[in-house]
Amino acid sequence: MYRSHFCRLLVDRPEGGDDTSLCMVRNNAEALGLTNAFPEWSPRPLDPNRPGIVRLSLYKGGRNGRQGGKRLRLSRSPSKMGWPTGLTHCFRIIGPCSKLKLCKVAAAIEIDWHWMETEWFERLDKECWLKIYDAHDEAA
């Protein structure tokens, strides 16, 4: 696959912090509804008030779009053994990763799914992800 087959979506851009983005095969991101929930990632403009900060925002990797970050999976199968063929989607979280940022991704998925991995590769059910997201929304 080439770089044009991938999309990089902006999950979080905190003021004064690093961006958190999601890199995934474009067709999968569209099927999951993530392209409707998150904008395409673009480099942060340089801030003239912070001249010492230089942000390199070039794509890493070669022509196939491979980048750094954590490779995680979500599955449309209830089985938590292995990665069911045709029912598992891989994606990368690039930048600071936390359960709250992954909850944003979990809440944005529009199709039926069963589990998604945490930043430490633990497989949590959809209900657990949505409870964490709802608890954070109520606290905020």
mmCIF file of N, CA and C in Angstrom:
data_model
loop_
_atom_site.group_PDB
_atom_site.id
_atom_site.type_symbol
_atom_site.label_atom_id
_atom_site.label_comp_id
_atom_site.label_asym_id
_atom_site.label_seq_id
_atom_site.Cartn_x
_atom_site.Cartn_y
_atom_site.Cartn_z
ATOM 1 N N MET A 1 0.837 -1.185 0.000
ATOM 2 C CA MET A 1 0.000 0.000 0.000
ATOM 3 C C MET A 1 0.884 1.251 0.000
ATOM 4 N N TYR A 2 0.397 2.259 -0.635
ATOM 5 C CA TYR A 2 1.144 3.501 -0.724
ATOM 6 C C TYR A 2 0.591 4.526 0.259
ATOM 7 N N ARG A 3 1.330 5.594 0.437
ATOM 8 C CA ARG A 3 0.945 6.631 1.389
ATOM 9 C C ARG A 3 -0.442 7.196 1.086
ATOM 10 N N SER A 4 -0.824 7.240 -0.161
ATOM 11 C CA SER A 4 -2.136 7.788 -0.531
ATOM 12 C C SER A 4 -3.284 6.900 -0.051
ATOM 13 N N HIS A 5 -2.994 5.646 0.304
ATOM 14 C CA HIS A 5 -4.034 4.753 0.801
ATOM 15 C C HIS A 5 -4.334 4.976 2.280
ATOM 16 N N PHE A 6 -3.509 5.776 2.959
ATOM 17 C CA PHE A 6 -3.663 6.023 4.381
ATOM 18 C C PHE A 6 -4.200 7.427 4.619
ATOM 19 N N CYS A 7 -4.848 7.606 5.762
ATOM 20 C CA CYS A 7 -5.236 8.952 6.169
ATOM 21 C C CYS A 7 -4.747 9.158 7.603
ATOM 22 N N ARG A 8 -4.461 10.388 7.925
ATOM 23 C CA ARG A 8 -4.031 10.745 9.278
ATOM 24 C C ARG A 8 -5.039 11.746 9.813
ATOM 25 N N LEU A 9 -5.726 11.365 10.878
ATOM 26 C CA LEU A 9 -6.806 12.161 11.434
ATOM 27 C C LEU A 9 -6.397 12.734 12.782
ATOM 28 N N LEU A 10 -6.764 13.976 13.022
ATOM 29 C CA LEU A 10 -6.409 14.664 14.263
ATOM 30 C C LEU A 10 -7.406 14.290 15.355
ATOM 31 N N VAL A 11 -6.928 13.639 16.418
ATOM 32 C CA VAL A 11 -7.766 13.243 17.544
ATOM 33 C C VAL A 11 -7.784 14.339 18.605
ATOM 34 N N ASP A 12 -6.607 14.908 18.902
ATOM 35 C CA ASP A 12 -6.513 15.920 19.952
ATOM 36 C C ASP A 12 -5.348 16.857 19.660
ATOM 37 N N ARG A 13 -5.569 18.148 19.870
ATOM 38 C CA ARG A 13 -4.523 19.148 19.698
ATOM 39 C C ARG A 13 -4.566 20.099 20.900
ATOM 40 N N PRO A 14 -3.944 19.718 22.022
ATOM 41 C CA PRO A 14 -3.978 20.589 23.199
ATOM 42 C C PRO A 14 -3.096 21.818 23.011
ATOM 43 N N GLU A 15 -3.487 22.902 23.628
ATOM 44 C CA GLU A 15 -2.701 24.138 23.560
ATOM 45 C C GLU A 15 -1.382 23.918 24.299
ATOM 46 N N GLY A 16 -0.290 24.152 23.619
ATOM 47 C CA GLY A 16 1.019 24.005 24.228
ATOM 48 C C GLY A 16 1.502 22.564 24.340
ATOM 49 N N GLY A 17 0.772 21.623 23.771
ATOM 50 C CA GLY A 17 1.173 20.218 23.832
ATOM 51 C C GLY A 17 1.331 19.634 22.445
ATOM 52 N N ASP A 18 1.611 18.363 22.412
ATOM 53 C CA ASP A 18 1.794 17.669 21.136
ATOM 54 C C ASP A 18 0.471 17.104 20.627
ATOM 55 N N ASP A 19 0.344 17.058 19.322
ATOM 56 C CA ASP A 19 -0.854 16.509 18.686
ATOM 57 C C ASP A 19 -0.942 15.002 18.910
ATOM 58 N N THR A 20 -2.168 14.527 18.993
ATOM 59 C CA THR A 20 -2.434 13.095 18.961
ATOM 60 C C THR A 20 -3.241 12.843 17.709
ATOM 61 N N SER A 21 -2.738 11.955 16.871
ATOM 62 C CA SER A 21 -3.428 11.669 15.618
ATOM 63 C C SER A 21 -3.536 10.166 15.417
ATOM 64 N N LEU A 22 -4.385 9.804 14.482
ATOM 65 C CA LEU A 22 -4.674 8.410 14.180
ATOM 66 C C LEU A 22 -4.349 8.176 12.718
ATOM 67 N N CYS A 23 -3.577 7.151 12.413
ATOM 68 C CA CYS A 23 -3.242 6.804 11.036
ATOM 69 C C CYS A 23 -3.872 5.456 10.720
ATOM 70 N N MET A 24 -4.628 5.416 9.627
ATOM 71 C CA MET A 24 -5.373 4.209 9.285
ATOM 72 C C MET A 24 -5.570 4.155 7.772
ATOM 73 N N VAL A 25 -5.822 2.970 7.268
ATOM 74 C CA VAL A 25 -6.162 2.833 5.849
ATOM 75 C C VAL A 25 -7.430 3.654 5.596
ATOM 76 N N ARG A 26 -7.387 4.485 4.576
ATOM 77 C CA ARG A 26 -8.486 5.428 4.319
ATOM 78 C C ARG A 26 -9.841 4.727 4.168
ATOM 79 N N ASN A 27 -9.899 3.620 3.446
ATOM 80 C CA ASN A 27 -11.174 2.916 3.258
ATOM 81 C C ASN A 27 -11.739 2.421 4.587
ATOM 82 N N ASN A 28 -10.865 1.925 5.473
ATOM 83 C CA ASN A 28 -11.329 1.468 6.782
ATOM 84 C C ASN A 28 -11.820 2.632 7.632
ATOM 85 N N ALA A 29 -11.104 3.743 7.604
ATOM 86 C CA ALA A 29 -11.513 4.912 8.383
ATOM 87 C C ALA A 29 -12.875 5.431 7.912
ATOM 88 N N GLU A 30 -13.105 5.419 6.616
ATOM 89 C CA GLU A 30 -14.405 5.854 6.087
ATOM 90 C C GLU A 30 -15.505 4.873 6.480
ATOM 91 N N ALA A 31 -15.215 3.570 6.429
ATOM 92 C CA ALA A 31 -16.214 2.563 6.796
ATOM 93 C C ALA A 31 -16.577 2.651 8.282
ATOM 94 N N LEU A 32 -15.609 2.972 9.121
ATOM 95 C CA LEU A 32 -15.856 3.090 10.561
ATOM 96 C C LEU A 32 -16.492 4.423 10.934
ATOM 97 N N GLY A 33 -16.494 5.383 10.031
ATOM 98 C CA GLY A 33 -17.071 6.685 10.300
ATOM 99 C C GLY A 33 -16.114 7.647 10.970
ATOM 100 N N LEU A 34 -14.829 7.320 11.012
ATOM 101 C CA LEU A 34 -13.855 8.179 11.687
ATOM 102 C C LEU A 34 -13.549 9.445 10.887
ATOM 103 N N THR A 35 -13.669 9.379 9.560
ATOM 104 C CA THR A 35 -13.403 10.577 8.757
ATOM 105 C C THR A 35 -14.492 11.628 8.963
ATOM 106 N N ASN A 36 -15.667 11.210 9.421
ATOM 107 C CA ASN A 36 -16.728 12.177 9.733
ATOM 108 C C ASN A 36 -16.516 12.812 11.097
ATOM 109 N N ALA A 37 -15.867 12.095 12.010
ATOM 110 C CA ALA A 37 -15.721 12.570 13.384
ATOM 111 C C ALA A 37 -14.461 13.408 13.605
ATOM 112 N N PHE A 38 -13.401 13.106 12.872
ATOM 113 C CA PHE A 38 -12.118 13.789 13.084
ATOM 114 C C PHE A 38 -11.650 14.440 11.798
ATOM 115 N N PRO A 39 -11.064 15.642 11.898
ATOM 116 C CA PRO A 39 -10.542 16.301 10.688
ATOM 117 C C PRO A 39 -9.209 15.683 10.267
ATOM 118 N N GLU A 40 -8.853 15.917 9.018
ATOM 119 C CA GLU A 40 -7.536 15.492 8.539
ATOM 120 C C GLU A 40 -6.465 16.256 9.330
ATOM 121 N N TRP A 41 -5.408 15.559 9.680
ATOM 122 C CA TRP A 41 -4.306 16.188 10.395
ATOM 123 C C TRP A 41 -3.547 17.103 9.465
ATOM 124 N N SER A 42 -3.147 18.260 9.961
ATOM 125 C CA SER A 42 -2.281 19.167 9.216
ATOM 126 C C SER A 42 -1.265 19.735 10.196
ATOM 127 N N PRO A 43 -0.109 20.128 9.720
ATOM 128 C CA PRO A 43 0.903 20.650 10.636
ATOM 129 C C PRO A 43 0.397 21.874 11.388
ATOM 130 N N ARG A 44 0.804 21.980 12.621
ATOM 131 C CA ARG A 44 0.456 23.142 13.432
ATOM 132 C C ARG A 44 1.265 24.333 12.930
ATOM 133 N N PRO A 45 0.617 25.478 12.748
ATOM 134 C CA PRO A 45 1.382 26.653 12.300
ATOM 135 C C PRO A 45 2.391 27.077 13.371
ATOM 136 N N LEU A 46 3.513 27.608 12.919
ATOM 137 C CA LEU A 46 4.523 28.074 13.865
ATOM 138 C C LEU A 46 3.996 29.285 14.629
ATOM 139 N N ASP A 47 4.301 29.320 15.902
ATOM 140 C CA ASP A 47 3.845 30.404 16.769
ATOM 141 C C ASP A 47 4.952 31.442 16.882
ATOM 142 N N PRO A 48 4.720 32.693 16.415
ATOM 143 C CA PRO A 48 5.783 33.706 16.501
ATOM 144 C C PRO A 48 6.121 34.079 17.946
ATOM 145 N N ASN A 49 5.229 33.794 18.877
ATOM 146 C CA ASN A 49 5.502 34.093 20.283
ATOM 147 C C ASN A 49 6.410 33.059 20.930
ATOM 148 N N ARG A 50 6.617 31.940 20.273
ATOM 149 C CA ARG A 50 7.476 30.877 20.789
ATOM 150 C C ARG A 50 8.537 30.547 19.737
ATOM 151 N N PRO A 51 9.517 31.444 19.532
ATOM 152 C CA PRO A 51 10.478 31.242 18.446
ATOM 153 C C PRO A 51 11.414 30.058 18.659
ATOM 154 N N GLY A 52 11.569 29.595 19.886
ATOM 155 C CA GLY A 52 12.477 28.479 20.140
ATOM 156 C C GLY A 52 11.871 27.130 19.805
ATOM 157 N N ILE A 53 10.574 27.099 19.532
ATOM 158 C CA ILE A 53 9.896 25.841 19.244
ATOM 159 C C ILE A 53 9.914 25.585 17.747
ATOM 160 N N VAL A 54 10.502 24.496 17.357
ATOM 161 C CA VAL A 54 10.511 24.098 15.955
ATOM 162 C C VAL A 54 9.794 22.761 15.865
ATOM 163 N N ARG A 55 8.784 22.681 15.047
ATOM 164 C CA ARG A 55 8.026 21.439 14.890
ATOM 165 C C ARG A 55 8.251 20.893 13.492
ATOM 166 N N LEU A 56 8.858 19.746 13.442
ATOM 167 C CA LEU A 56 8.996 19.068 12.163
ATOM 168 C C LEU A 56 7.764 18.216 11.975
ATOM 169 N N SER A 57 7.074 18.415 10.903
ATOM 170 C CA SER A 57 5.806 17.717 10.707
ATOM 171 C C SER A 57 5.782 16.925 9.408
ATOM 172 N N LEU A 58 6.923 16.541 8.941
ATOM 173 C CA LEU A 58 6.965 15.757 7.719
ATOM 174 C C LEU A 58 6.512 14.342 8.009
ATOM 175 N N TYR A 59 5.948 13.695 7.014
ATOM 176 C CA TYR A 59 5.574 12.301 7.176
ATOM 177 C C TYR A 59 6.829 11.474 7.366
ATOM 178 N N LYS A 60 6.778 10.569 8.294
ATOM 179 C CA LYS A 60 7.885 9.655 8.496
ATOM 180 C C LYS A 60 7.644 8.432 7.627
ATOM 181 N N GLY A 61 8.680 7.678 7.427
ATOM 182 C CA GLY A 61 8.506 6.430 6.691
ATOM 183 C C GLY A 61 8.629 6.632 5.197
ATOM 184 N N GLY A 62 8.482 5.557 4.498
ATOM 185 C CA GLY A 62 8.639 5.577 3.050
ATOM 186 C C GLY A 62 7.332 5.792 2.334
ATOM 187 N N ARG A 63 7.269 5.256 1.151
ATOM 188 C CA ARG A 63 6.110 5.491 0.297
ATOM 189 C C ARG A 63 4.844 4.811 0.809
ATOM 190 N N ASN A 64 4.977 3.844 1.722
ATOM 191 C CA ASN A 64 3.799 3.126 2.188
ATOM 192 C C ASN A 64 3.168 3.761 3.424
ATOM 193 N N GLY A 65 3.655 4.889 3.887
ATOM 194 C CA GLY A 65 2.997 5.614 4.976
ATOM 195 C C GLY A 65 3.310 5.102 6.364
ATOM 196 N N ARG A 66 4.284 4.221 6.520
ATOM 197 C CA ARG A 66 4.614 3.725 7.856
ATOM 198 C C ARG A 66 5.143 4.869 8.704
ATOM 199 N N GLN A 67 4.677 4.904 9.938
ATOM 200 C CA GLN A 67 5.078 5.968 10.838
ATOM 201 C C GLN A 67 5.296 5.385 12.214
ATOM 202 N N GLY A 68 5.703 6.248 13.134
ATOM 203 C CA GLY A 68 5.847 5.828 14.512
ATOM 204 C C GLY A 68 4.484 5.696 15.162
ATOM 205 N N GLY A 69 4.471 5.578 16.467
ATOM 206 C CA GLY A 69 3.219 5.464 17.192
ATOM 207 C C GLY A 69 2.958 4.046 17.642
ATOM 208 N N LYS A 70 1.828 3.863 18.282
ATOM 209 C CA LYS A 70 1.438 2.541 18.770
ATOM 210 C C LYS A 70 0.445 1.922 17.809
ATOM 211 N N ARG A 71 0.711 0.692 17.444
ATOM 212 C CA ARG A 71 -0.202 -0.022 16.551
ATOM 213 C C ARG A 71 -1.236 -0.742 17.410
ATOM 214 N N LEU A 72 -2.478 -0.366 17.246
ATOM 215 C CA LEU A 72 -3.574 -0.942 18.010
ATOM 216 C C LEU A 72 -4.590 -1.556 17.059
ATOM 217 N N ARG A 73 -5.515 -2.315 17.631
ATOM 218 C CA ARG A 73 -6.526 -2.986 16.808
ATOM 219 C C ARG A 73 -7.898 -2.835 17.429
ATOM 220 N N LEU A 74 -8.913 -2.890 16.568
ATOM 221 C CA LEU A 74 -10.287 -3.013 17.033
ATOM 222 C C LEU A 74 -10.921 -4.121 16.212
ATOM 223 N N SER A 75 -11.895 -4.790 16.822
ATOM 224 C CA SER A 75 -12.464 -5.953 16.158
ATOM 225 C C SER A 75 -13.980 -5.903 16.152
ATOM 226 N N ARG A 76 -14.533 -6.403 15.070
ATOM 227 C CA ARG A 76 -15.981 -6.543 14.945
ATOM 228 C C ARG A 76 -16.433 -7.940 15.349
ATOM 229 N N SER A 77 -15.519 -8.736 15.881
ATOM 230 C CA SER A 77 -15.831 -10.090 16.338
ATOM 231 C C SER A 77 -15.786 -10.142 17.862
ATOM 232 N N PRO A 78 -16.698 -10.850 18.508
ATOM 233 C CA PRO A 78 -16.659 -10.937 19.970
ATOM 234 C C PRO A 78 -15.501 -11.780 20.498
ATOM 235 N N SER A 79 -14.886 -12.586 19.652
ATOM 236 C CA SER A 79 -13.779 -13.433 20.090
ATOM 237 C C SER A 79 -12.552 -12.579 20.399
ATOM 238 N N LYS A 80 -11.966 -12.805 21.584
ATOM 239 C CA LYS A 80 -10.762 -12.075 21.956
ATOM 240 C C LYS A 80 -9.502 -12.910 21.769
ATOM 241 N N MET A 81 -9.630 -14.027 21.085
ATOM 242 C CA MET A 81 -8.470 -14.866 20.813
ATOM 243 C C MET A 81 -7.967 -14.575 19.402
ATOM 244 N N GLY A 82 -6.734 -14.143 19.304
ATOM 245 C CA GLY A 82 -6.151 -13.837 18.009
ATOM 246 C C GLY A 82 -6.773 -12.597 17.388
ATOM 247 N N TRP A 83 -6.671 -12.503 16.058
ATOM 248 C CA TRP A 83 -7.231 -11.383 15.317
ATOM 249 C C TRP A 83 -8.065 -11.967 14.189
ATOM 250 N N PRO A 84 -9.380 -12.046 14.366
ATOM 251 C CA PRO A 84 -10.234 -12.671 13.346
ATOM 252 C C PRO A 84 -10.056 -12.030 11.973
ATOM 253 N N THR A 85 -9.815 -12.854 10.987
ATOM 254 C CA THR A 85 -9.575 -12.398 9.623
ATOM 255 C C THR A 85 -10.789 -11.663 9.075
ATOM 256 N N GLY A 86 -10.551 -10.488 8.518
ATOM 257 C CA GLY A 86 -11.614 -9.704 7.900
ATOM 258 C C GLY A 86 -12.468 -8.928 8.883
ATOM 259 N N LEU A 87 -12.275 -9.152 10.180
ATOM 260 C CA LEU A 87 -13.083 -8.461 11.183
ATOM 261 C C LEU A 87 -12.239 -7.589 12.111
ATOM 262 N N THR A 88 -10.943 -7.508 11.855
ATOM 263 C CA THR A 88 -10.034 -6.745 12.707
ATOM 264 C C THR A 88 -9.438 -5.600 11.901
ATOM 265 N N HIS A 89 -9.439 -4.408 12.481
ATOM 266 C CA HIS A 89 -8.876 -3.222 11.837
ATOM 267 C C HIS A 89 -7.684 -2.740 12.651
ATOM 268 N N CYS A 90 -6.569 -2.477 11.979
ATOM 269 C CA CYS A 90 -5.375 -1.948 12.628
ATOM 270 C C CYS A 90 -5.305 -0.447 12.408
ATOM 271 N N PHE A 91 -4.756 0.245 13.399
ATOM 272 C CA PHE A 91 -4.513 1.677 13.261
ATOM 273 C C PHE A 91 -3.357 2.056 14.161
ATOM 274 N N ARG A 92 -2.802 3.231 13.941
ATOM 275 C CA ARG A 92 -1.714 3.730 14.772
ATOM 276 C C ARG A 92 -2.152 5.023 15.454
ATOM 277 N N ILE A 93 -1.828 5.112 16.726
ATOM 278 C CA ILE A 93 -1.994 6.367 17.463
ATOM 279 C C ILE A 93 -0.619 7.008 17.518
ATOM 280 N N ILE A 94 -0.508 8.203 16.988
ATOM 281 C CA ILE A 94 0.763 8.915 16.911
ATOM 282 C C ILE A 94 0.699 10.086 17.883
ATOM 283 N N GLY A 95 1.672 10.171 18.758
ATOM 284 C CA GLY A 95 1.706 11.229 19.761
ATOM 285 C C GLY A 95 1.301 10.686 21.121
ATOM 286 N N PRO A 96 1.106 11.587 22.086
ATOM 287 C CA PRO A 96 0.747 11.138 23.430
ATOM 288 C C PRO A 96 -0.571 10.364 23.416
ATOM 289 N N CYS A 97 -0.547 9.187 24.007
ATOM 290 C CA CYS A 97 -1.704 8.299 23.960
ATOM 291 C C CYS A 97 -2.196 8.041 25.382
ATOM 292 N N SER A 98 -3.494 8.155 25.585
ATOM 293 C CA SER A 98 -4.099 7.842 26.872
ATOM 294 C C SER A 98 -5.447 7.186 26.619
ATOM 295 N N LYS A 99 -6.016 6.608 27.670
ATOM 296 C CA LYS A 99 -7.326 5.972 27.511
ATOM 297 C C LYS A 99 -8.381 6.997 27.120
ATOM 298 N N LEU A 100 -8.273 8.220 27.642
ATOM 299 C CA LEU A 100 -9.281 9.232 27.305
ATOM 300 C C LEU A 100 -9.241 9.590 25.824
ATOM 301 N N LYS A 101 -8.052 9.645 25.254
ATOM 302 C CA LYS A 101 -7.952 9.938 23.817
ATOM 303 C C LYS A 101 -8.455 8.761 22.990
ATOM 304 N N LEU A 102 -8.180 7.553 23.458
ATOM 305 C CA LEU A 102 -8.704 6.377 22.760
ATOM 306 C C LEU A 102 -10.219 6.283 22.912
ATOM 307 N N CYS A 103 -10.756 6.794 24.032
ATOM 308 C CA CYS A 103 -12.212 6.813 24.222
ATOM 309 C C CYS A 103 -12.890 7.686 23.180
ATOM 310 N N LYS A 104 -12.238 8.781 22.811
ATOM 311 C CA LYS A 104 -12.783 9.635 21.751
ATOM 312 C C LYS A 104 -12.922 8.845 20.459
ATOM 313 N N VAL A 105 -11.901 8.046 20.167
ATOM 314 C CA VAL A 105 -11.937 7.221 18.955
ATOM 315 C C VAL A 105 -13.048 6.187 19.070
ATOM 316 N N ALA A 106 -13.136 5.523 20.232
ATOM 317 C CA ALA A 106 -14.150 4.482 20.427
ATOM 318 C C ALA A 106 -15.560 5.043 20.294
ATOM 319 N N ALA A 107 -15.796 6.228 20.834
ATOM 320 C CA ALA A 107 -17.126 6.826 20.775
ATOM 321 C C ALA A 107 -17.484 7.289 19.364
ATOM 322 N N ALA A 108 -16.482 7.545 18.532
ATOM 323 C CA ALA A 108 -16.739 8.056 17.185
ATOM 324 C C ALA A 108 -17.034 6.953 16.171
ATOM 325 N N ILE A 109 -16.770 5.704 16.513
ATOM 326 C CA ILE A 109 -16.980 4.610 15.565
ATOM 327 C C ILE A 109 -18.479 4.398 15.355
ATOM 328 N N GLU A 110 -18.905 4.406 14.112
ATOM 329 C CA GLU A 110 -20.328 4.359 13.774
ATOM 330 C C GLU A 110 -20.858 2.954 13.515
ATOM 331 N N ILE A 111 -19.996 1.998 13.246
ATOM 332 C CA ILE A 111 -20.474 0.644 12.968
ATOM 333 C C ILE A 111 -20.438 -0.189 14.248
ATOM 334 N N ASP A 112 -21.026 -1.378 14.192
ATOM 335 C CA ASP A 112 -21.033 -2.269 15.348
ATOM 336 C C ASP A 112 -19.648 -2.902 15.503
ATOM 337 N N TRP A 113 -19.096 -2.843 16.716
ATOM 338 C CA TRP A 113 -17.804 -3.447 16.999
ATOM 339 C C TRP A 113 -17.839 -4.018 18.407
ATOM 340 N N HIS A 114 -16.852 -4.857 18.766
ATOM 341 C CA HIS A 114 -16.899 -5.566 20.045
ATOM 342 C C HIS A 114 -15.777 -5.202 20.998
ATOM 343 N N TRP A 115 -14.534 -5.079 20.534
ATOM 344 C CA TRP A 115 -13.448 -4.726 21.437
ATOM 345 C C TRP A 115 -12.396 -3.897 20.718
ATOM 346 N N MET A 116 -11.629 -3.146 21.527
ATOM 347 C CA MET A 116 -10.523 -2.340 21.023
ATOM 348 C C MET A 116 -9.398 -2.412 22.053
ATOM 349 N N GLU A 117 -8.161 -2.358 21.586
ATOM 350 C CA GLU A 117 -7.016 -2.441 22.478
ATOM 351 C C GLU A 117 -6.734 -1.091 23.135
ATOM 352 N N THR A 118 -6.230 -1.149 24.373
ATOM 353 C CA THR A 118 -5.791 0.056 25.086
ATOM 354 C C THR A 118 -4.359 0.372 24.681
ATOM 355 N N GLU A 119 -3.815 1.430 25.259
ATOM 356 C CA GLU A 119 -2.436 1.796 24.950
ATOM 357 C C GLU A 119 -1.447 0.736 25.431
ATOM 358 N N TRP A 120 -1.887 -0.152 26.332
ATOM 359 C CA TRP A 120 -1.028 -1.258 26.809
ATOM 360 C C TRP A 120 -1.496 -2.593 26.233
ATOM 361 N N PHE A 121 -2.261 -2.555 25.154
ATOM 362 C CA PHE A 121 -2.686 -3.715 24.368
ATOM 363 C C PHE A 121 -3.669 -4.639 25.092
ATOM 364 N N GLU A 122 -4.316 -4.128 26.124
ATOM 365 C CA GLU A 122 -5.388 -4.869 26.781
ATOM 366 C C GLU A 122 -6.643 -4.711 25.928
ATOM 367 N N ARG A 123 -7.417 -5.761 25.781
ATOM 368 C CA ARG A 123 -8.616 -5.707 24.943
ATOM 369 C C ARG A 123 -9.836 -5.398 25.809
ATOM 370 N N LEU A 124 -10.403 -4.214 25.608
ATOM 371 C CA LEU A 124 -11.579 -3.805 26.364
ATOM 372 C C LEU A 124 -12.812 -3.866 25.478
ATOM 373 N N ASP A 125 -13.928 -4.272 26.066
ATOM 374 C CA ASP A 125 -15.195 -4.330 25.345
ATOM 375 C C ASP A 125 -15.704 -2.931 25.023
ATOM 376 N N LYS A 126 -16.578 -2.865 24.041
ATOM 377 C CA LYS A 126 -17.183 -1.599 23.625
ATOM 378 C C LYS A 126 -17.878 -0.917 24.799
ATOM 379 N N GLU A 127 -18.618 -1.682 25.611
ATOM 380 C CA GLU A 127 -19.349 -1.107 26.738
ATOM 381 C C GLU A 127 -18.398 -0.431 27.721
ATOM 382 N N CYS A 128 -17.251 -1.044 27.969
ATOM 383 C CA CYS A 128 -16.260 -0.475 28.883
ATOM 384 C C CYS A 128 -15.717 0.855 28.346
ATOM 385 N N TRP A 129 -15.407 0.893 27.045
ATOM 386 C CA TRP A 129 -14.910 2.133 26.433
ATOM 387 C C TRP A 129 -15.951 3.248 26.553
ATOM 388 N N LEU A 130 -17.205 2.923 26.291
ATOM 389 C CA LEU A 130 -18.245 3.951 26.326
ATOM 390 C C LEU A 130 -18.533 4.413 27.753
ATOM 391 N N LYS A 131 -18.395 3.522 28.751
ATOM 392 C CA LYS A 131 -18.548 3.929 30.157
ATOM 393 C C LYS A 131 -17.465 4.917 30.554
ATOM 394 N N ILE A 132 -16.228 4.653 30.147
ATOM 395 C CA ILE A 132 -15.110 5.568 30.448
ATOM 396 C C ILE A 132 -15.379 6.916 29.793
ATOM 397 N N TYR A 133 -15.822 6.892 28.550
ATOM 398 C CA TYR A 133 -16.104 8.145 27.822
ATOM 399 C C TYR A 133 -17.226 8.934 28.493
ATOM 400 N N ASP A 134 -18.304 8.253 28.870
ATOM 401 C CA ASP A 134 -19.434 8.924 29.532
ATOM 402 C C ASP A 134 -19.024 9.481 30.888
ATOM 403 N N ALA A 135 -18.222 8.729 31.659
ATOM 404 C CA ALA A 135 -17.778 9.197 32.974
ATOM 405 C C ALA A 135 -16.900 10.443 32.831
ATOM 406 N N HIS A 136 -16.080 10.481 31.801
ATOM 407 C CA HIS A 136 -15.231 11.654 31.593
ATOM 408 C C HIS A 136 -16.077 12.853 31.173
ATOM 409 N N ASP A 137 -17.082 12.631 30.332
ATOM 410 C CA ASP A 137 -17.961 13.739 29.905
ATOM 411 C C ASP A 137 -18.749 14.317 31.087
ATOM 412 N N GLU A 138 -19.203 13.449 31.989
ATOM 413 C CA GLU A 138 -19.952 13.930 33.148
ATOM 414 C C GLU A 138 -19.071 14.699 34.102
ATOM 415 N N ALA A 139 -17.799 14.283 34.234
ATOM 416 C CA ALA A 139 -16.877 14.960 35.145
ATOM 417 C C ALA A 139 -16.433 16.308 34.603
ATOM 418 N N ALA A 140 -16.432 16.446 33.284
ATOM 419 C CA ALA A 140 -15.933 17.700 32.667
ATOM 420 C C ALA A 140 -16.960 18.805 32.684
#
